[in-house]
Short mmCIF file of C-alpha atoms and ligand atoms in Angstrom, two decimals:
data_model
loop_
_atom_site.label_atom_id
_atom_site.label_comp_id
_atom_site.label_asym_id
_atom_site.label_seq_id
_atom_site.Cartn_x
_atom_site.Cartn_y
_atom_site.Cartn_z
CA MET A 1 22.56 204.50 63.70
CA ALA A 2 21.99 203.18 67.23
CA LYS A 3 22.29 199.42 67.47
CA LEU A 4 19.15 197.32 67.36
CA ILE A 5 18.88 194.45 69.84
CA ALA A 6 17.12 191.22 68.93
CA PRO A 7 16.84 188.83 71.90
CA SER A 8 16.79 185.19 70.74
CA ILE A 9 13.80 183.46 72.32
CA LEU A 10 15.66 180.16 72.03
CA SER A 11 16.88 180.99 75.55
CA ALA A 12 13.49 182.17 76.82
CA ASP A 13 11.01 180.19 78.92
CA PHE A 14 9.06 178.27 76.26
CA ALA A 15 6.17 177.70 78.67
CA ASN A 16 5.78 181.44 78.98
CA LEU A 17 6.53 182.96 75.59
CA GLU A 18 3.85 185.65 75.69
CA ASN A 19 5.22 187.09 78.93
CA GLU A 20 8.81 186.73 77.72
CA VAL A 21 8.11 188.67 74.52
CA LYS A 22 6.31 191.40 76.45
CA ALA A 23 9.12 191.57 79.00
CA ILE A 24 11.87 192.03 76.40
CA ALA A 25 9.80 194.70 74.66
CA ALA A 26 9.38 196.54 77.97
CA ALA A 27 13.12 196.15 78.60
CA GLY A 28 13.99 197.99 75.38
CA ALA A 29 14.45 195.24 72.78
CA ASP A 30 13.91 196.21 69.14
CA TRP A 31 13.16 192.89 67.43
CA VAL A 32 12.34 189.34 68.50
CA HIS A 33 14.77 186.79 67.03
CA VAL A 34 13.14 183.41 66.34
CA ASP A 35 15.40 180.40 65.64
CA VAL A 36 13.78 177.74 63.48
CA MET A 37 15.68 174.42 63.31
CA ASP A 38 14.69 171.24 61.51
CA GLY A 39 17.00 168.53 62.86
CA HIS A 40 18.59 168.18 59.38
CA PHE A 41 20.34 171.41 58.51
CA VAL A 42 21.35 171.62 62.16
CA PRO A 43 21.30 168.85 64.79
CA ASN A 44 18.51 170.42 66.83
CA LEU A 45 14.74 170.89 66.59
CA THR A 46 13.03 174.02 67.80
CA ILE A 47 9.88 175.76 66.69
CA GLY A 48 7.87 176.19 63.51
CA ILE A 49 5.11 178.08 61.77
CA PRO A 50 2.34 177.84 64.44
CA VAL A 51 4.64 179.32 67.08
CA VAL A 52 5.57 182.21 64.79
CA ALA A 53 1.85 182.85 64.25
CA ALA A 54 1.22 182.74 68.00
CA LEU A 55 4.11 185.12 68.70
CA LYS A 56 2.79 187.55 66.10
CA LYS A 57 -0.45 187.91 68.05
CA VAL A 58 1.30 189.02 71.23
CA SER A 59 4.39 190.86 69.97
CA THR A 60 4.56 194.58 69.39
CA LEU A 61 8.09 194.10 68.01
CA PRO A 62 9.04 192.87 64.53
CA LEU A 63 9.70 189.14 64.23
CA ASP A 64 13.18 188.36 62.91
CA VAL A 65 12.96 184.74 61.83
CA HIS A 66 16.20 182.80 61.27
CA LEU A 67 15.58 179.62 59.26
CA MET A 68 18.06 176.82 59.87
CA ILE A 69 16.21 174.33 57.67
CA GLU A 70 16.93 172.36 54.48
CA LYS A 71 15.19 173.65 51.34
CA PRO A 72 13.61 176.74 52.94
CA GLU A 73 11.78 177.43 49.67
CA ARG A 74 9.17 174.90 50.83
CA TYR A 75 8.04 177.11 53.71
CA ILE A 76 8.75 180.75 52.83
CA GLU A 77 5.16 181.68 52.04
CA GLN A 78 3.88 180.07 55.25
CA PHE A 79 6.47 181.72 57.48
CA ILE A 80 5.61 185.12 56.04
CA LYS A 81 1.86 184.60 56.26
CA ALA A 82 2.42 183.60 59.90
CA GLY A 83 3.94 187.02 60.55
CA SER A 84 7.70 187.02 59.89
CA ASP A 85 8.86 190.59 59.26
CA TYR A 86 12.44 189.58 58.45
CA LEU A 87 13.04 186.11 57.05
CA THR A 88 16.64 184.91 56.83
CA ILE A 89 17.82 181.79 55.03
CA HIS A 90 21.19 180.01 55.04
CA VAL A 91 23.04 180.14 51.72
CA GLU A 92 24.04 176.47 52.26
CA SER A 93 20.43 175.31 52.70
CA SER A 94 19.06 175.86 49.19
CA ASN A 95 20.13 175.14 45.60
CA ASP A 96 18.81 178.55 44.60
CA PRO A 97 19.22 181.07 47.41
CA ALA A 98 18.60 184.02 45.06
CA ALA A 99 15.17 182.62 44.16
CA CYS A 100 14.42 182.24 47.90
CA LEU A 101 15.32 185.87 48.56
CA TYR A 102 13.10 187.08 45.71
CA GLU A 103 10.31 184.85 46.99
CA ILE A 104 10.62 186.38 50.48
CA LYS A 105 10.27 189.84 48.99
CA LYS A 106 7.37 188.76 46.81
CA TRP A 107 5.42 187.78 49.94
CA GLY A 108 6.16 191.14 51.51
CA ALA A 109 8.87 190.44 54.08
CA LYS A 110 12.45 191.70 54.35
CA ALA A 111 14.94 189.20 52.95
CA GLY A 112 17.99 188.06 54.89
CA ILE A 113 20.93 185.83 53.97
CA THR A 114 23.27 184.10 56.39
CA LEU A 115 26.17 181.67 56.31
CA ARG A 116 27.88 179.15 58.57
CA PRO A 117 31.18 180.26 60.12
CA LYS A 118 33.09 177.95 57.74
CA THR A 119 31.41 179.38 54.63
CA PRO A 120 33.42 182.18 53.00
CA LEU A 121 31.80 185.54 52.33
CA SER A 122 32.42 185.03 48.61
CA GLU A 123 29.48 182.54 48.67
CA ILE A 124 27.01 185.35 49.33
CA GLU A 125 28.62 188.27 47.49
CA SER A 126 26.42 187.98 44.41
CA LEU A 127 23.30 187.96 46.66
CA LEU A 128 24.04 191.15 48.55
CA LYS A 129 22.20 193.34 46.08
CA ILE A 130 18.95 191.46 46.83
CA CYS A 131 19.28 191.47 50.63
CA ASP A 132 17.73 193.69 53.29
CA LEU A 133 19.77 191.91 55.97
CA VAL A 134 23.02 189.96 56.15
CA LEU A 135 23.48 187.82 59.25
CA VAL A 136 27.00 186.92 60.33
CA MET A 137 27.05 183.76 62.48
CA THR A 138 29.59 183.95 65.28
CA VAL A 139 28.83 180.38 66.45
CA GLU A 140 28.07 177.18 64.56
CA PRO A 141 24.26 177.32 64.13
CA GLY A 142 22.23 174.88 66.23
CA PHE A 143 22.42 175.82 69.87
CA GLY A 144 22.36 178.81 72.21
CA GLY A 145 25.04 179.46 74.78
CA GLN A 146 28.14 178.71 72.69
CA ALA A 147 31.40 180.67 72.71
CA PHE A 148 31.76 183.69 70.40
CA MET A 149 34.01 183.08 67.37
CA LYS A 150 36.14 186.17 67.13
CA ASP A 151 37.61 185.08 63.79
CA GLN A 152 34.24 185.86 62.17
CA VAL A 153 34.48 189.59 62.92
CA ASP A 154 36.45 190.09 59.68
CA LYS A 155 33.28 189.23 57.78
CA ILE A 156 31.44 192.14 59.42
CA ASP A 157 34.19 194.58 58.49
CA LYS A 158 34.33 193.26 54.93
CA LEU A 159 30.54 193.61 54.61
CA VAL A 160 30.74 197.24 55.70
CA GLU A 161 33.33 197.79 52.99
CA LEU A 162 31.30 196.04 50.29
CA ARG A 163 28.14 197.85 51.29
CA LYS A 164 29.86 201.19 50.88
CA LEU A 165 31.68 200.26 47.67
CA GLN A 166 28.60 198.85 45.96
CA SER A 167 26.04 201.23 47.53
CA HIS A 168 23.96 198.48 49.14
CA LYS A 169 21.48 199.16 51.93
CA PHE A 170 21.38 195.87 53.90
CA LEU A 171 21.61 195.79 57.68
CA ILE A 172 24.42 193.74 59.23
CA GLU A 173 23.28 191.45 62.04
CA VAL A 174 25.44 189.27 64.29
CA ASP A 175 24.26 186.08 66.03
CA GLY A 176 26.05 183.82 68.52
CA GLY A 177 27.86 184.40 71.79
CA VAL A 178 27.00 188.11 71.92
CA SER A 179 27.40 189.52 75.45
CA ASP A 180 28.92 192.44 77.36
CA GLN A 181 32.24 190.56 76.97
CA THR A 182 32.12 190.40 73.16
CA VAL A 183 30.14 193.50 72.15
CA SER A 184 33.32 195.56 71.86
CA PHE A 185 34.20 193.59 68.69
CA LEU A 186 30.86 194.41 67.12
CA GLY A 187 31.04 198.16 66.62
CA ASN A 188 30.36 197.76 62.89
CA ALA A 189 27.18 195.69 63.30
CA ASP A 190 23.67 197.19 63.09
CA VAL A 191 21.68 194.46 64.84
CA LEU A 192 22.83 192.22 67.69
CA VAL A 193 21.13 188.92 68.47
CA ALA A 194 21.61 187.63 72.01
CA GLY A 195 20.00 184.65 73.69
CA ASN A 196 21.74 183.45 76.79
CA TYR A 197 23.22 186.80 77.72
CA ILE A 198 19.83 188.53 77.85
CA PHE A 199 17.66 185.74 79.23
CA ARG A 200 20.14 184.74 81.96
CA ASN A 201 20.45 188.31 83.25
CA ASN A 202 18.26 191.28 84.05
CA TYR A 203 16.73 191.93 80.62
CA LYS A 204 16.85 195.72 80.80
CA THR A 205 20.42 195.93 82.08
CA ALA A 206 21.63 193.37 79.55
CA ILE A 207 19.97 195.18 76.64
CA GLN A 208 21.39 198.50 77.82
CA ASN A 209 24.87 197.00 78.05
CA LEU A 210 24.63 195.84 74.43
CA LYS A 211 23.40 199.24 73.23
CA LYS A 212 26.24 201.18 74.87
C1 LIG B 1 22.14 179.58 67.14
C2 LIG B 1 21.06 180.62 67.04
C3 LIG B 1 21.23 181.79 67.92
C4 LIG B 1 21.27 181.50 69.40
C5 LIG B 1 22.12 182.56 70.03
O1 LIG B 1 21.98 178.68 66.11
O2 LIG B 1 20.99 181.11 65.72
O3 LIG B 1 20.25 182.79 67.64
O4 LIG B 1 20.01 181.50 70.00
O5 LIG B 1 22.29 182.23 71.37
P1 LIG B 1 23.45 182.86 72.27
O6 LIG B 1 23.26 184.35 72.23
O7 LIG B 1 23.16 182.25 73.58
O8 LIG B 1 24.76 182.44 71.65
ZN1 LIG B 2 19.65 182.82 65.29
#
């Protein structure tokens, strides 16, 4: 399967989101990655439900919403009604991540699980059978523009192995420090998120470089 590219609008011009989303679509992006942060689970605040709803009105691409918030179960229904196509939660953020994933599916979205770099893969193994997407973080969640953590690539390879062994169907997505300099480590990933690399360069060229 050709790689899917999901530009992270965290690095886009927030005063101009409609044009940014249209520009990445025209440049060949496949999904729009939306980083939701609550100032508790991560030390940064970004955007919430009304912005997802506004993006939905102007985006021809699926919205891939990455929740970095405590107790995501409080907001799953609202994020999906606002237009999230994929909704990903952090395993560390809820006491019952399995219930969250089932709830996401119940409201008609694709369910994603993710984990902090320090969290071992064993923490999500029992959830893989429920997931449509597994997101491997290659930076500490919270900010764009950080350096790629190469030691996380093992998780991608292990997920490929588990997926085959246990006949799962989830997509493997990678988020953090993805660029033309790091993409060579990501041959086993299905979806690449990139913020700074795409929005600080020519969008079309950057997306093409990641798809190569
Ligand atoms: C970090 C976010 C990422 C971030 C990636 O918490 O989840 O999606 O925007 O930004 P870059 O590609 O600049 O590392
Ligand atoms: Zn993200």
